[in-house]
């Protein structure tokens, strides 16, 4: 089972503020409230569309990741097969590691760290395919789907685009 992940995070402390995941059996999308000592900057709002107000109303990281891992578990109960967690680039691992630092529940913290350690960075394959040093998911997918809509930087939209790209 392949899960395609995208996280959005705060600008300076890299705490996750949104989770997007797509697999063949469904999608997961959740906003995450940043910790008190961190905040969503105007730059991040312009990039992702996630505002301070949205962050204030979101689940805290423990609730969000409990929901996320529960969603994965439900899928795997009905589809027991090996799981692979794909990301595009190395920042998502950093975001998970930074966010894990704020988690109090030790079992959940271990799950997040284990997830971070198991990530497969498919950007390497894509860069090699296109023979370039850098290429984003949207740009690479537009090669296969020229009529692709504008990029939104929404984590679920990005996870779905990433899954579509890897299908090609």
Coordinates of C-alpha atoms in Angstrom, one line a residue:
X1 CA 0.0 0.0 0.0
X2 CA 1.5 3.3 -1.1
X3 CA 0.6 6.4 0.9
X4 CA 1.6 9.8 -0.6
X5 CA 2.2 12.5 2.0
X6 CA 2.5 16.2 2.1
X7 CA 2.9 18.4 5.1
X8 CA 2.8 22.1 5.5
X9 CA 4.7 23.7 8.4
X10 CA 5.4 26.9 10.1
X11 CA 8.1 29.1 8.6
X12 CA 10.8 29.2 11.3
X13 CA 10.3 26.3 13.6
X14 CA 9.0 23.8 11.0
X15 CA 6.1 22.6 13.1
X16 CA 3.4 20.8 11.0
X17 CA 0.3 22.9 10.5
X18 CA -1.4 20.6 7.9
X19 CA -1.4 17.0 6.9
X20 CA -2.4 15.7 3.4
X21 CA -2.3 12.1 2.5
X22 CA -3.6 10.2 -0.5
X23 CA -3.7 6.4 -1.3
X24 CA -5.8 4.3 -3.6
X25 CA -8.5 3.8 -0.8
X26 CA -9.0 7.4 0.1
X27 CA -7.6 10.7 1.3
X28 CA -6.8 12.3 4.7
X29 CA -6.7 16.0 5.3
X30 CA -6.3 17.8 8.6
X31 CA -5.2 21.2 9.9
X32 CA -2.9 21.2 12.9
X33 CA -2.6 23.9 15.5
X34 CA 1.0 25.1 15.9
X35 CA 2.4 25.1 19.5
X36 CA 2.0 28.4 21.5
X37 CA 5.6 29.5 20.9
X38 CA 5.2 29.2 17.1
X39 CA 2.9 30.9 14.7
X40 CA 1.7 31.0 11.1
X41 CA 3.4 33.9 9.3
X42 CA 2.0 36.0 6.5
X43 CA 4.5 34.2 4.2
X44 CA 3.0 30.8 5.1
X45 CA -0.5 32.1 4.7
X46 CA 0.3 33.5 1.2
X47 CA 2.0 30.2 0.3
X48 CA -0.6 27.7 1.7
X49 CA -3.8 29.7 2.3
X50 CA -3.6 28.6 6.0
X51 CA -4.1 31.6 8.3
X52 CA -3.5 32.2 12.0
X53 CA -7.2 32.0 12.6
X54 CA -7.5 28.6 10.9
X55 CA -4.5 27.4 13.0
X56 CA -6.2 28.5 16.2
X57 CA -9.3 26.4 15.4
X58 CA -7.3 23.3 14.3
X59 CA -6.6 20.1 16.2
X60 CA -3.4 20.0 18.3
X61 CA -0.6 17.8 16.9
X62 CA -1.5 14.9 19.2
X63 CA -5.1 14.8 18.2
X64 CA -4.3 15.3 14.5
X65 CA -1.7 12.5 14.4
X66 CA -3.9 10.2 16.4
X67 CA -6.6 10.7 13.8
X68 CA -4.1 10.3 11.0
X69 CA -2.7 7.0 12.4
X70 CA -6.2 5.7 13.1
X71 CA -7.2 6.5 9.4
X72 CA -4.2 4.5 8.2
X73 CA -5.0 1.6 10.6
X74 CA -8.6 1.4 9.3
X75 CA -7.3 1.2 5.7
X76 CA -4.8 -1.5 6.6
X77 CA -7.3 -3.6 8.5
X78 CA -9.3 -4.0 5.2
X79 CA -6.1 -4.1 3.0
X80 CA -3.4 -5.9 4.9
X81 CA -0.3 -5.4 2.8
X82 CA 3.1 -3.8 3.2
X83 CA 2.9 0.0 3.6
X84 CA 5.2 2.5 2.0
X85 CA 5.1 6.2 2.8
X86 CA 6.2 8.5 0.0
X87 CA 7.2 12.2 0.2
X88 CA 8.6 14.6 -2.3
X89 CA 11.8 16.1 -1.0
X90 CA 13.6 15.9 2.4
X91 CA 11.6 18.6 4.2
X92 CA 8.7 16.4 5.3
X93 CA 11.1 14.3 7.4
X94 CA 12.3 17.4 9.1
X95 CA 8.7 18.6 9.7
X96 CA 7.8 15.2 11.3
X97 CA 10.9 15.2 13.5
X98 CA 10.3 18.8 14.7
X99 CA 6.6 18.1 15.4
X100 CA 7.4 14.9 17.3
X101 CA 9.4 17.0 19.8
X102 CA 6.2 18.6 21.0
X103 CA 4.3 15.3 21.4
X104 CA 3.8 14.3 25.1
X105 CA 2.4 10.8 24.4
X106 CA 5.5 8.6 24.1
X107 CA 3.9 5.9 21.9
X108 CA 2.6 8.6 19.5
X109 CA 6.0 10.3 19.5
X110 CA 7.6 6.9 18.5
X111 CA 5.0 6.4 15.7
X112 CA 5.8 9.8 14.3
X113 CA 9.5 9.3 14.5
X114 CA 9.2 5.8 12.9
X115 CA 7.1 7.4 10.1
X116 CA 9.8 10.0 9.6
X117 CA 12.5 7.3 9.4
X118 CA 10.5 5.2 6.9
X119 CA 9.8 8.0 4.3
X120 CA 10.7 7.3 0.7
X121 CA 11.8 10.5 -1.1
X122 CA 10.6 10.0 -4.7
X123 CA 11.9 13.4 -5.8
X124 CA 15.2 11.6 -6.5
X125 CA 13.5 9.3 -9.0
X126 CA 11.7 12.2 -10.7
X127 CA 14.8 14.4 -11.0
X128 CA 16.6 11.4 -12.5
X129 CA 13.8 10.8 -14.9
X130 CA 13.8 14.4 -16.1
X131 CA 17.6 14.7 -15.8
X132 CA 17.4 17.9 -13.8
X133 CA 18.7 19.1 -10.4
X134 CA 15.3 20.4 -9.3
X135 CA 11.7 20.0 -10.4
X136 CA 8.5 20.3 -8.4
X137 CA 5.6 17.9 -8.4
X138 CA 3.3 20.3 -10.3
X139 CA 5.9 21.1 -12.9
X140 CA 6.7 17.4 -13.5
X141 CA 3.1 16.3 -13.6
X142 CA 2.3 19.0 -16.1
X143 CA 4.6 17.2 -18.5
X144 CA 2.2 14.3 -18.5
X145 CA -1.0 16.4 -18.0
X146 CA -0.5 19.6 -19.9
X147 CA -4.0 20.9 -18.9
X148 CA -3.2 20.7 -15.2
X149 CA -4.9 23.3 -13.1
X150 CA -2.9 25.9 -11.1
X151 CA -0.9 24.8 -8.1
X152 CA -2.6 25.5 -4.8
X153 CA 0.0 24.3 -2.2
X154 CA -2.8 22.7 -0.3
X155 CA -1.3 19.6 1.4
X156 CA -4.1 17.2 0.2
X157 CA -4.1 18.6 -3.3
X158 CA -0.3 18.2 -3.4
X159 CA -0.5 14.7 -2.1
X160 CA -3.0 13.8 -4.8
X161 CA -0.9 15.4 -7.5
X162 CA 2.1 13.6 -6.1
X163 CA 0.2 10.2 -6.3
X164 CA -0.9 11.1 -9.9
X165 CA 2.7 11.9 -10.8
X166 CA 4.0 8.6 -9.5
X167 CA 1.2 6.7 -11.4
X168 CA 2.9 8.0 -14.6

